[in-house]
GROMACS .gro file of C-alpha atoms in nm:
model
  256
    1GLU     CA    1   0.000   0.000   0.000
    2ARG     CA    2   0.120   0.350  -0.084
    3LYS     CA    3  -0.022   0.657   0.088
    4GLY     CA    4   0.034   0.963  -0.128
    5LEU     CA    5   0.151   1.315  -0.056
    6GLY     CA    6  -0.189   1.449   0.051
    7HIS     CA    7  -0.300   1.164   0.277
    8PRO     CA    8  -0.343   1.298   0.633
    9ASP     CA    9  -0.078   1.061   0.772
   10SER     CA   10   0.163   1.153   0.494
   11LEU     CA   11   0.101   1.522   0.559
   12CYS     CA   12   0.195   1.474   0.924
   13ASP     CA   13   0.511   1.282   0.831
   14GLY     CA   14   0.612   1.547   0.580
   15ILE     CA   15   0.546   1.831   0.823
   16ALA     CA   16   0.750   1.658   1.096
   17GLU     CA   17   1.046   1.628   0.859
   18ALA     CA   18   1.009   1.985   0.730
   19VAL     CA   19   1.005   2.126   1.084
   20SER     CA   20   1.316   1.926   1.177
   21VAL     CA   21   1.503   2.045   0.868
   22ALA     CA   22   1.410   2.407   0.940
   23LEU     CA   23   1.524   2.381   1.302
   24CYS     CA   24   1.851   2.214   1.198
   25ARG     CA   25   1.925   2.501   0.961
   26GLU     CA   26   1.857   2.760   1.229
   27TYR     CA   27   2.059   2.573   1.491
   28LYS     CA   28   2.360   2.548   1.258
   29ARG     CA   29   2.327   2.912   1.152
   30LYS     CA   30   2.292   3.049   1.504
   31CYS     CA   31   2.477   2.794   1.716
   32GLY     CA   32   2.717   2.620   1.480
   33MET     CA   33   2.570   2.277   1.553
   34ILE     CA   34   2.244   2.085   1.548
   35LEU     CA   35   2.084   2.092   1.891
   36HIS     CA   36   1.851   1.841   2.051
   37HIS     CA   37   1.498   1.825   1.909
   38ASN     CA   38   1.223   1.575   1.833
   39THR     CA   39   0.947   1.698   1.603
   40ASP     CA   40   0.779   1.369   1.513
   41LYS     CA   41   0.467   1.418   1.725
   42VAL     CA   42   0.236   1.582   1.472
   43GLN     CA   43  -0.142   1.544   1.502
   44LEU     CA   44  -0.395   1.643   1.235
   45VAL     CA   45  -0.762   1.690   1.322
   46ALA     CA   46  -0.985   1.692   1.017
   47GLY     CA   47  -1.189   1.999   0.932
   48ARG     CA   48  -1.538   2.019   0.785
   49SER     CA   49  -1.625   2.093   0.424
   50ASN     CA   50  -1.906   2.100   0.172
   51PRO     CA   51  -1.772   1.994  -0.169
   52LYS     CA   52  -2.003   2.004  -0.469
   53TYR     CA   53  -1.967   1.979  -0.843
   54GLY     CA   54  -1.796   2.290  -0.974
   55GLY     CA   55  -1.708   2.431  -0.632
   56GLY     CA   56  -1.772   2.391  -0.260
   57GLU     CA   57  -1.627   2.539   0.057
   58VAL     CA   58  -1.427   2.452   0.367
   59ILE     CA   59  -1.654   2.529   0.662
   60SER     CA   60  -1.416   2.453   0.951
   61PRO     CA   61  -1.038   2.451   0.902
   62ILE     CA   62  -0.805   2.157   0.945
   63TYR     CA   63  -0.620   2.178   1.278
   64ILE     CA   64  -0.257   2.069   1.298
   65LEU     CA   65  -0.074   2.040   1.629
   66LEU     CA   66   0.306   2.034   1.629
   67GLY     CA   67   0.426   1.844   1.934
   68GLY     CA   68   0.762   1.716   2.053
   69ARG     CA   69   1.071   1.882   2.198
   70ALA     CA   70   1.316   2.145   2.080
   71THR     CA   71   1.605   2.342   2.229
   72ARG     CA   72   1.489   2.701   2.278
   73GLU     CA   73   1.803   2.863   2.421
   74PHE     CA   74   2.175   2.841   2.350
   75GLU     CA   75   2.440   3.025   2.551
   76GLY     CA   76   2.187   3.284   2.664
   77GLU     CA   77   2.034   3.344   2.321
   78GLU     CA   78   1.670   3.258   2.253
   79ILE     CA   79   1.576   3.057   1.944
   80ALA     CA   80   1.231   3.125   1.792
   81VAL     CA   81   1.135   2.759   1.780
   82ASP     CA   82   0.759   2.802   1.744
   83THR     CA   83   0.784   3.065   1.471
   84ILE     CA   84   1.025   2.847   1.273
   85ALA     CA   85   0.811   2.536   1.318
   86VAL     CA   86   0.482   2.698   1.214
   87LYS     CA   87   0.640   2.857   0.906
   88ALA     CA   88   0.798   2.527   0.801
   89ALA     CA   89   0.465   2.345   0.840
   90ARG     CA   90   0.273   2.607   0.644
   91ASP     CA   91   0.534   2.609   0.367
   92TYR     CA   92   0.512   2.231   0.340
   93LEU     CA   93   0.132   2.241   0.314
   94ARG     CA   94   0.163   2.448  -0.003
   95ASN     CA   95   0.241   2.118  -0.179
   96ILE     CA   96  -0.137   2.067  -0.174
   97ARG     CA   97  -0.226   2.290  -0.467
   98ASN     CA   98  -0.590   2.360  -0.380
   99LEU     CA   99  -0.537   2.404  -0.006
  100ASP     CA  100  -0.550   2.769   0.099
  101VAL     CA  101  -0.299   2.771   0.383
  102ASP     CA  102  -0.436   3.100   0.515
  103SER     CA  103  -0.801   2.994   0.547
  104HIS     CA  104  -0.824   2.614   0.524
  105VAL     CA  105  -0.582   2.520   0.801
  106VAL     CA  106  -0.471   2.625   1.150
  107VAL     CA  107  -0.118   2.529   1.261
  108ASP     CA  108  -0.037   2.537   1.634
  109SER     CA  109   0.306   2.472   1.784
  110LYS     CA  110   0.335   2.324   2.132
  111LEU     CA  111   0.699   2.215   2.114
  112GLY     CA  112   0.829   2.168   2.466
  113ARG     CA  113   1.181   2.191   2.607
  114GLY     CA  114   1.412   1.891   2.621
  115SER     CA  115   1.540   1.751   2.950
  116PHE     CA  116   1.876   1.885   3.071
  117ASP     CA  117   2.059   1.552   3.047
  118LEU     CA  118   1.967   1.512   2.680
  119LEU     CA  119   2.060   1.869   2.596
  120THR     CA  120   2.414   1.818   2.728
  121VAL     CA  121   2.461   1.510   2.508
  122PHE     CA  122   2.433   1.728   2.198
  123ARG     CA  123   2.652   2.011   2.325
  124ASP     CA  124   2.972   1.816   2.387
  125LYS     CA  125   3.200   1.958   2.117
  126ASN     CA  126   3.494   1.744   2.230
  127LYS     CA  127   3.346   1.423   2.089
  128GLU     CA  128   3.483   1.326   1.748
  129ILE     CA  129   3.165   1.133   1.671
  130PRO     CA  130   2.833   1.304   1.761
  131LEU     CA  131   2.642   1.134   2.039
  132ALA     CA  132   2.280   1.020   2.023
  133ASN     CA  133   2.014   1.045   2.292
  134ASP     CA  134   1.830   0.724   2.203
  135THR     CA  135   1.869   0.380   2.045
  136SER     CA  136   1.698   0.300   1.717
  137PHE     CA  137   1.725   0.058   1.428
  138GLY     CA  138   1.644   0.136   1.067
  139VAL     CA  139   1.518  -0.155   0.858
  140ALA     CA  140   1.511  -0.167   0.479
  141HIS     CA  141   1.518  -0.414   0.193
  142ALA     CA  142   1.598  -0.411  -0.177
  143PRO     CA  143   1.512  -0.457  -0.452
  144LEU     CA  144   1.138  -0.388  -0.456
  145SER     CA  145   0.911  -0.672  -0.555
  146GLU     CA  146   0.701  -0.648  -0.869
  147ILE     CA  147   0.390  -0.545  -0.680
  148GLU     CA  148   0.578  -0.299  -0.456
  149SER     CA  149   0.718  -0.131  -0.766
  150ILE     CA  150   0.369  -0.100  -0.911
  151ALA     CA  151   0.219   0.054  -0.595
  152LEU     CA  152   0.505   0.301  -0.546
  153ASN     CA  153   0.542   0.410  -0.907
  154ALA     CA  154   0.170   0.435  -0.973
  155GLU     CA  155   0.133   0.704  -0.707
  156ASN     CA  156   0.462   0.873  -0.795
  157ARG     CA  157   0.384   0.905  -1.164
  158VAL     CA  158   0.029   1.024  -1.109
  159MET     CA  159   0.165   1.304  -0.889
  160GLU     CA  160   0.468   1.387  -1.104
  161GLU     CA  161   0.314   1.351  -1.451
  162TYR     CA  162  -0.059   1.292  -1.471
  163ARG     CA  163  -0.167   1.553  -1.215
  164ASN     CA  164  -0.019   1.830  -1.431
  165ARG     CA  165  -0.262   1.760  -1.714
  166GLU     CA  166  -0.565   1.649  -1.510
  167LYS     CA  167  -0.644   1.927  -1.261
  168ALA     CA  168  -0.917   1.727  -1.090
  169ILE     CA  169  -0.665   1.485  -0.940
  170GLY     CA  170  -0.614   1.544  -0.567
  171GLU     CA  171  -0.287   1.481  -0.384
  172ASP     CA  172  -0.461   1.250  -0.136
  173MET     CA  173  -0.418   0.924  -0.323
  174LYS     CA  174  -0.390   0.575  -0.181
  175VAL     CA  175  -0.282   0.277  -0.389
  176MET     CA  176  -0.346  -0.072  -0.254
  177ALA     CA  177  -0.198  -0.355  -0.459
  178LEU     CA  178  -0.297  -0.718  -0.410
  179ARG     CA  179  -0.155  -1.016  -0.600
  180GLU     CA  180  -0.341  -1.347  -0.596
  181ARG     CA  181  -0.136  -1.594  -0.799
  182ASP     CA  182  -0.123  -1.438  -1.147
  183LYS     CA  183  -0.389  -1.173  -1.094
  184ILE     CA  184  -0.313  -0.825  -0.958
  185THR     CA  185  -0.586  -0.599  -0.823
  186LEU     CA  186  -0.513  -0.230  -0.776
  187THR     CA  187  -0.759  -0.039  -0.558
  188ILE     CA  188  -0.715   0.335  -0.590
  189GLY     CA  189  -0.863   0.603  -0.369
  190ASP     CA  190  -0.822   0.961  -0.487
  191ALA     CA  191  -0.976   1.280  -0.348
  192PHE     CA  192  -1.085   1.449  -0.670
  193VAL     CA  193  -1.100   1.830  -0.657
  194SER     CA  194  -1.463   1.938  -0.685
  195LYS     CA  195  -1.417   2.270  -0.865
  196TYR     CA  196  -1.269   2.085  -1.163
  197VAL     CA  197  -1.555   1.832  -1.185
  198ASP     CA  198  -1.871   1.953  -1.362
  199ASP     CA  199  -2.110   1.664  -1.293
  200TYR     CA  200  -2.134   1.288  -1.239
  201GLU     CA  201  -2.063   1.204  -1.603
  202HIS     CA  202  -1.754   1.426  -1.600
  203TYR     CA  203  -1.641   1.259  -1.276
  204GLU     CA  204  -1.684   0.908  -1.415
  205ALA     CA  205  -1.490   1.002  -1.728
  206ALA     CA  206  -1.207   1.144  -1.515
  207LYS     CA  207  -1.200   0.824  -1.310
  208GLN     CA  208  -1.177   0.616  -1.626
  209ARG     CA  209  -0.882   0.820  -1.754
  210LEU     CA  210  -0.703   0.775  -1.420
  211ARG     CA  211  -0.780   0.403  -1.427
  212ASP     CA  212  -0.633   0.370  -1.776
  213PHE     CA  213  -0.319   0.566  -1.683
  214ILE     CA  214  -0.249   0.352  -1.376
  215SER     CA  215  -0.322   0.028  -1.561
  216GLY     CA  216  -0.064   0.130  -1.820
  217ILE     CA  217   0.195   0.187  -1.549
  218ALA     CA  218   0.122  -0.151  -1.390
  219GLU     CA  219   0.145  -0.333  -1.721
  220SER     CA  220   0.494  -0.193  -1.776
  221TYR     CA  221   0.608  -0.383  -1.464
  222THR     CA  222   0.423  -0.713  -1.504
  223SER     CA  223   0.284  -0.961  -1.753
  224ARG     CA  224   0.016  -1.071  -1.507
  225GLU     CA  225  -0.351  -0.980  -1.541
  226VAL     CA  226  -0.416  -0.636  -1.387
  227ASN     CA  227  -0.753  -0.511  -1.265
  228THR     CA  228  -0.760  -0.143  -1.162
  229GLN     CA  229  -1.052   0.007  -0.973
  230VAL     CA  230  -1.093   0.367  -0.855
  231ASN     CA  231  -1.305   0.507  -0.568
  232MET     CA  232  -1.512   0.193  -0.527
  233ALA     CA  233  -1.749   0.339  -0.266
  234ASP     CA  234  -1.898   0.581  -0.521
  235THR     CA  235  -2.267   0.587  -0.611
  236PRO     CA  236  -2.447   0.828  -0.847
  237ASP     CA  237  -2.560   1.022  -0.537
  238SER     CA  238  -2.231   1.018  -0.345
  239VAL     CA  239  -1.884   1.046  -0.496
  240TYR     CA  240  -1.534   1.112  -0.359
  241ILE     CA  241  -1.482   1.480  -0.431
  242THR     CA  242  -1.315   1.734  -0.205
  243VAL     CA  243  -1.258   2.108  -0.205
  244THR     CA  244  -0.885   2.085  -0.138
  245GLY     CA  245  -0.769   1.750  -0.276
  246THR     CA  246  -0.719   1.593   0.067
  247SER     CA  247  -0.960   1.406   0.292
  248ALA     CA  248  -0.812   1.600   0.584
  249GLU     CA  249  -1.069   1.869   0.508
  250MET     CA  250  -1.343   1.642   0.644
  251GLY     CA  251  -1.357   1.310   0.821
  252ASP     CA  252  -0.999   1.180   0.806
  253ASP     CA  253  -0.750   1.258   1.082
  254GLY     CA  254  -0.377   1.194   1.068
  255ALA     CA  255  -0.068   1.148   1.284
  256ALA     CA  256   0.306   1.116   1.241
   0.00000   0.00000   0.00000
């Protein structure tokens, strides 16, 4: 399964990384080193919206809470942690093309201070190798399997190529790939952008074009039978359209 750029969980992950990068830059600029921080506690609370063919509105904004820890002072000089964090989060959210960062979302920083013993670990300049404040393992594998390649590249290419010519495609895309012997089923969820969809017939045609594009990608990786299905919960009276291109606008929370 591949959760795309605009999925609420992916948004939280991306924001957490963006905040960390921004803090690292400021720490190095102001202090000459990266100071202790953990910014991976991001929570997204979905807003409320009213999408409709040809338009719609966000009624209540998405709320994003930035949690974790960050060093706020170095050798008597204050570091504007919250200002840096909020700006980094808002800048990252501009990746969602139809999300108005000024009116569709509220970003709140509650980054706390780190404990004294952990702060001193990072400030020891006499160590040749930087010290860590925790123990962690990273696990990876390569190469990707056939079906992993399909799931990953389907979402990547829709966002990098197809989205530029089909404005109705939202960044909140999920690709689930299932192989049963020699049959592959791709189940796609995409938050279509309502202002670019005129009516149900237009929506169904846009879905079919997306289905064909993804099937073509899959068939370039496999000789197995591929069945691609898009937004399977749709009915003529209820379809998956959004104002912003992400389900975070209504009904889908997220966390890093």
